[in-house]
Amino acid sequence: IKKIGVMTSGGDSPGMNAAIRSVVRTCAYYHVDCVGIYRGYEGMIEGDFKEMNARSVKGIINKGGTILKSARSKEFRTAEGRKIAYEKLKEQNIDALVVIGGDGSFTGAMIFNQEFGFPVMGIPGTIDNDIFGTTHTLGYDTALNTVVEVIDKIRDTASSHNRLFFVEVMGRDVGHIALNVGVGAGAEEILIPEENLGLDRLLESLRRSKRSGKSSSIVVVAEGDKIGKNVFELKDYVEENMTEYEVRVSVLGHMQRGGSPSCFDRVLASRMGVKAVESLLEGQTNYMVGLLNDKMALTPLDQAIKGQSKIDKELLRVSDIMTT
Ligand code: F6P
């Protein structure tokens, strides 16, 4: 392998820049050329490439977002789109790819590898932590810290006004962010897709906490929660069924994806970038680099995206005890 392409794809996450930096510098270390591909698969199809060297990635380890930009490409989902992308890579003599992204990006990489035998290596970059084969995806730790900080602030105003707040957090179909920030910020209830609390038990729990002397409450709601009502409908439902609380809703949204990466994410990104390039140079392909038992580990891409739940059962139990 003489030339590696690196790209970020799908929803961005803090730590992607640190991962790009690591891939580029590891290539430089091993005297392998490195090309940045802009806007994920979209830029690949358009041949939007830029040669990168160790200096092109200076001053970015602490920056949120991604200097290579990101996109979710519809065209790459078609066989024609992938063929054009392959030809563009060949024109530039790029002979392997590091894809930094989530499950959609990995699915694309896997299909590309099957169709053209093109060497690919994934680095999990998403705040959702919904990838199997790593305890942490890039950006997840930063998002947890961002959200906890915001919920602490919401609690200040909630308690001044004796209010109940429903705080909706991201996570797509999984509840890792919600569960962890819920425990970390001392929420009264945490609604996640992996465990359906049900409306009755929610009301019961809120009544119980009111009786126990709490004047304000925070309920963290994962966006993919399965209780059957969105946060605004939950507000109406609780107000109709309980007069004890004045209720407000806060949907945190995309601010959860921004900001300077935490030290944990920067270190993780640096480790993953090195492992990704070294694995490609050793002839490995179609894997994702992950963190397992505090060591870098490779997981086949198809297993990484299979969607097995890795919600922490012990943390669920802790959260149940903390919310009594
Ligand atoms: O996968 C990251 C994520 O931020 C999810 O948490 C969220 O559901 C989704 O992306 C939002 O996507 P978009 O940025 O396209 O609105």
XYZ file of C-alpha atoms and ligand atoms in Angstrom:
340
model
C 0.000 0.000 0.000
C 1.479 3.285 -1.150
C -1.335 5.784 -0.870
C -4.142 5.880 1.705
C -7.298 7.957 1.407
C -8.944 9.236 4.585
C -12.445 10.618 4.906
C -15.161 11.470 7.409
C -18.698 10.443 6.606
C -22.189 10.609 8.140
C -22.972 12.728 11.198
C -19.844 14.482 12.438
C -18.538 14.019 15.963
C -15.898 15.663 18.151
C -12.600 13.812 17.736
C -12.899 13.312 13.984
C -10.211 15.938 13.386
C -7.931 14.259 15.887
C -8.461 10.982 14.009
C -7.685 12.593 10.623
C -4.516 14.033 12.151
C -3.523 10.653 13.470
C -4.110 8.877 10.142
C -2.165 11.532 8.218
C 0.754 11.531 10.644
C 0.916 7.743 10.824
C 1.082 7.661 7.023
C 3.918 10.201 7.152
C 5.696 8.110 9.774
C 5.593 5.047 7.509
C 6.374 7.081 4.341
C 3.003 6.303 2.823
C 1.200 9.048 0.862
C -2.065 10.285 2.292
C -4.991 11.934 0.538
C -7.877 13.674 2.256
C -11.275 13.016 0.657
C -13.761 15.837 1.170
C -17.470 15.381 2.064
C -17.297 11.615 2.519
C -18.510 9.404 -0.306
C -19.945 12.427 -2.097
C -16.491 13.946 -2.495
C -15.098 10.558 -3.470
C -17.521 10.368 -6.386
C -16.618 13.916 -7.403
C -12.880 13.353 -6.991
C -12.666 16.078 -4.342
C -9.241 15.056 -3.029
C -6.317 16.836 -1.411
C -2.812 15.508 -0.755
C -2.040 15.790 2.959
C 1.182 15.759 4.910
C 2.049 15.942 8.589
C 1.814 19.756 8.526
C -1.634 19.836 6.871
C -3.135 18.630 10.136
C -1.477 21.064 12.520
C -3.645 22.812 15.088
C -6.710 20.609 14.627
C -6.504 18.092 17.482
C -8.600 20.393 19.680
C -11.161 21.362 17.040
C -14.715 20.036 16.814
C -16.330 19.148 13.473
C -14.195 17.815 10.648
C -11.828 19.720 8.376
C -12.637 17.201 5.627
C -16.372 17.987 5.961
C -18.967 15.262 6.063
C -22.033 14.182 4.120
C -24.525 11.363 3.797
C -24.304 10.360 0.127
C -27.340 8.996 -1.726
C -25.343 8.386 -4.907
C -22.883 6.063 -3.218
C -25.824 3.794 -2.391
C -26.117 3.028 -6.096
C -23.809 0.633 -7.978
C -23.121 3.361 -10.588
C -22.098 5.826 -7.895
C -19.703 3.332 -6.331
C -18.161 2.527 -9.706
C -17.437 6.214 -10.344
C -15.946 6.477 -6.852
C -13.708 3.470 -7.532
C -12.479 4.984 -10.783
C -11.706 8.298 -9.069
C -9.653 6.511 -6.424
C -7.757 4.550 -9.077
C -7.046 7.732 -11.072
C -5.296 9.080 -7.987
C -3.530 5.761 -7.254
C -5.223 5.567 -3.876
C -5.012 1.938 -2.810
C -6.670 1.824 0.609
C -9.254 3.772 2.576
C -9.750 4.815 6.178
C -13.400 5.670 6.755
C -14.213 7.623 9.899
C -17.944 7.425 10.546
C -20.868 5.408 11.849
C -22.851 2.390 10.703
C -24.071 3.899 7.411
C -20.506 4.807 6.458
C -19.281 1.331 7.377
C -22.028 -0.335 5.354
C -20.853 1.685 2.338
C -17.231 0.703 2.987
C -18.140 -2.969 3.291
C -20.088 -3.037 0.039
C -17.258 -1.164 -1.694
C -14.812 -3.753 -0.425
C -17.012 -6.632 -1.609
C -17.518 -5.130 -5.058
C -13.967 -4.020 -5.847
C -11.799 -5.849 -3.306
C -10.706 -2.377 -2.172
C -8.904 -2.410 1.218
C -10.949 -0.493 3.826
C -10.569 0.171 7.526
C -13.189 1.853 9.728
C -12.761 4.207 12.657
C -16.009 4.580 14.639
C -16.929 8.263 14.800
C -20.377 9.051 16.157
C -21.725 10.547 19.363
C -24.340 7.763 19.573
C -21.947 4.965 20.619
C -24.139 2.565 18.638
C -21.305 0.507 17.154
C -20.405 -2.970 18.336
C -16.726 -3.849 18.868
C -15.737 -0.738 20.779
C -16.722 0.449 24.233
C -16.483 4.035 22.993
C -17.008 5.639 19.603
C -15.232 8.923 18.863
C -17.174 11.899 20.124
C -19.311 9.969 22.572
C -17.309 10.996 25.637
C -17.285 14.650 24.560
C -21.036 14.576 23.943
C -21.611 13.118 27.427
C -19.607 15.927 29.003
C -21.405 18.564 26.926
C -24.830 17.230 27.821
C -24.099 16.813 31.522
C -22.932 20.430 31.661
C -26.128 21.613 29.990
C -28.394 19.529 32.223
C -26.670 20.955 35.297
C -27.650 24.389 33.986
C -31.204 23.315 33.286
C -31.412 21.997 36.827
C -30.556 25.458 38.188
C -33.542 27.037 36.517
C -35.764 23.985 37.107
C -35.214 24.187 40.823
C -35.711 27.980 40.976
C -39.165 27.541 39.447
C -40.066 24.152 40.937
C -40.446 22.778 37.446
C -40.246 19.415 35.780
C -38.095 19.334 32.643
C -38.107 16.773 29.871
C -34.669 16.985 28.270
C -34.372 15.216 24.934
C -30.917 14.010 23.970
C -29.582 12.457 20.769
C -28.593 8.831 20.240
C -30.684 7.791 17.261
C -32.008 4.294 18.158
C -29.965 3.729 21.294
C -29.918 5.152 24.807
C -26.227 5.334 25.702
C -26.105 9.115 25.909
C -29.384 9.302 27.826
C -28.488 6.597 30.332
C -25.047 7.948 31.086
C -25.948 11.619 31.327
C -29.059 10.680 33.275
C -26.938 8.957 35.904
C -24.217 11.619 35.693
C -26.589 14.550 36.084
C -28.796 12.856 38.685
C -31.989 12.711 36.605
C -35.195 11.527 38.257
C -36.074 9.311 35.335
C -34.281 8.179 32.181
C -36.271 7.048 29.153
C -34.303 4.898 26.711
C -35.313 2.661 23.796
C -33.749 -0.417 25.393
C -36.171 -0.328 28.334
C -39.722 0.883 27.992
C -40.734 2.364 31.317
C -44.337 2.954 30.240
C -46.482 6.006 30.908
C -48.066 4.699 34.113
C -44.763 3.961 35.748
C -43.439 7.336 34.676
C -46.340 9.113 36.378
C -46.009 6.911 39.420
C -42.324 7.654 39.660
C -42.845 11.423 39.304
C -45.556 11.366 41.960
C -43.326 9.385 44.255
C -40.472 11.835 43.880
C -42.823 14.759 44.505
C -44.128 13.075 47.693
C -40.580 12.434 48.836
C -40.006 16.186 48.907
C -38.484 16.947 45.523
C -39.589 20.290 44.194
C -38.121 19.989 40.715
C -37.279 17.114 38.424
C -35.269 16.317 35.329
C -36.353 13.487 33.045
C -33.797 12.625 30.358
C -35.437 11.272 27.212
C -33.455 9.527 24.470
C -34.665 10.634 21.034
C -35.273 6.976 20.097
C -37.235 6.195 23.269
C -40.208 3.871 22.790
C -42.687 5.226 25.346
C -44.922 6.190 22.419
C -44.974 9.954 22.915
C -42.453 12.591 21.921
C -41.211 15.039 24.548
C -43.887 17.622 23.742
C -46.651 15.036 23.978
C -45.117 13.800 27.222
C -45.296 17.332 28.601
C -49.016 17.555 27.750
C -49.673 14.098 29.139
C -47.972 14.806 32.454
C -49.646 18.203 32.797
C -53.039 16.589 32.167
C -52.436 13.850 34.703
C -50.485 15.654 37.409
C -51.103 19.117 38.702
C -48.078 19.072 40.951
C -45.608 20.219 38.325
C -45.243 22.987 35.822
C -43.535 21.255 32.899
C -41.002 22.481 30.339
C -39.251 20.779 27.454
C -35.700 21.218 26.251
C -34.552 19.490 23.056
C -30.770 19.766 23.029
C -30.254 18.984 19.344
C -27.098 19.461 17.343
C -25.133 21.336 19.978
C -24.431 17.812 21.272
C -22.310 17.119 18.191
C -20.119 20.200 18.484
C -17.314 21.475 20.644
C -13.712 20.753 21.386
C -13.121 17.023 21.941
C -12.405 15.795 25.462
C -8.928 14.524 26.286
C -10.358 10.998 26.208
C -11.614 11.448 22.639
C -8.345 13.016 21.475
C -6.310 10.150 22.879
C -8.739 7.557 21.528
C -8.642 9.178 18.079
C -4.841 9.191 18.096
C -4.728 5.506 19.027
C -7.360 4.533 16.473
C -5.659 6.381 13.623
C -2.358 4.631 14.267
C -4.033 1.238 14.529
C -6.075 1.792 11.351
C -3.068 2.673 9.202
C -0.837 -0.019 10.695
C -3.547 -2.651 10.143
C -3.932 -1.678 6.485
C -0.163 -1.817 6.032
C -0.170 -5.298 7.571
C -2.679 -6.365 4.930
C -5.836 -6.352 7.074
C -9.024 -5.143 5.446
C -12.755 -4.829 6.102
C -12.298 -4.249 9.833
C -13.131 -1.531 12.281
C -10.667 -0.369 14.890
C -12.147 -0.271 18.379
C -11.367 0.007 22.049
C -11.943 -3.230 23.965
C -10.595 -3.838 27.482
C -8.545 -0.663 27.047
C -6.686 -2.163 24.075
C -7.016 -1.485 20.358
C -8.929 -4.322 18.716
C -10.187 -5.125 15.215
C -13.795 -6.179 14.591
C -15.092 -7.214 11.153
C -17.192 -4.366 9.733
C -20.282 -6.558 9.346
C -20.219 -7.390 13.063
C -19.573 -3.779 14.053
C -22.792 -2.635 12.381
C -25.047 -5.558 13.237
C -26.811 -3.491 15.820
C -26.390 -5.730 18.850
C -27.312 -3.799 21.963
C -24.419 -3.071 24.242
C -26.374 -1.135 26.853
C -24.694 -1.501 30.204
C -27.003 -3.660 32.368
C -25.111 -2.809 35.498
C -25.535 0.910 34.811
C -29.250 0.351 34.266
C -29.427 -1.177 37.714
C -27.419 1.687 39.214
C -29.779 4.139 37.568
C -32.822 2.320 39.018
C -31.319 2.522 42.493
C -30.328 6.188 42.071
C -33.809 7.207 40.987
C -35.622 5.676 43.971
O -25.784 9.814 14.430
C -25.560 11.061 15.008
C -26.849 11.843 15.097
O -26.540 13.101 15.682
C -27.978 11.161 15.847
O -27.822 11.254 17.243
C -29.179 11.901 15.306
O -30.326 11.095 15.374
C -28.788 12.179 13.876
O -27.375 12.077 13.814
C -29.205 13.530 13.359
O -28.883 13.588 12.016
P -28.844 14.938 11.155
O -27.605 15.688 11.552
O -28.803 14.467 9.754
O -30.062 15.719 11.518
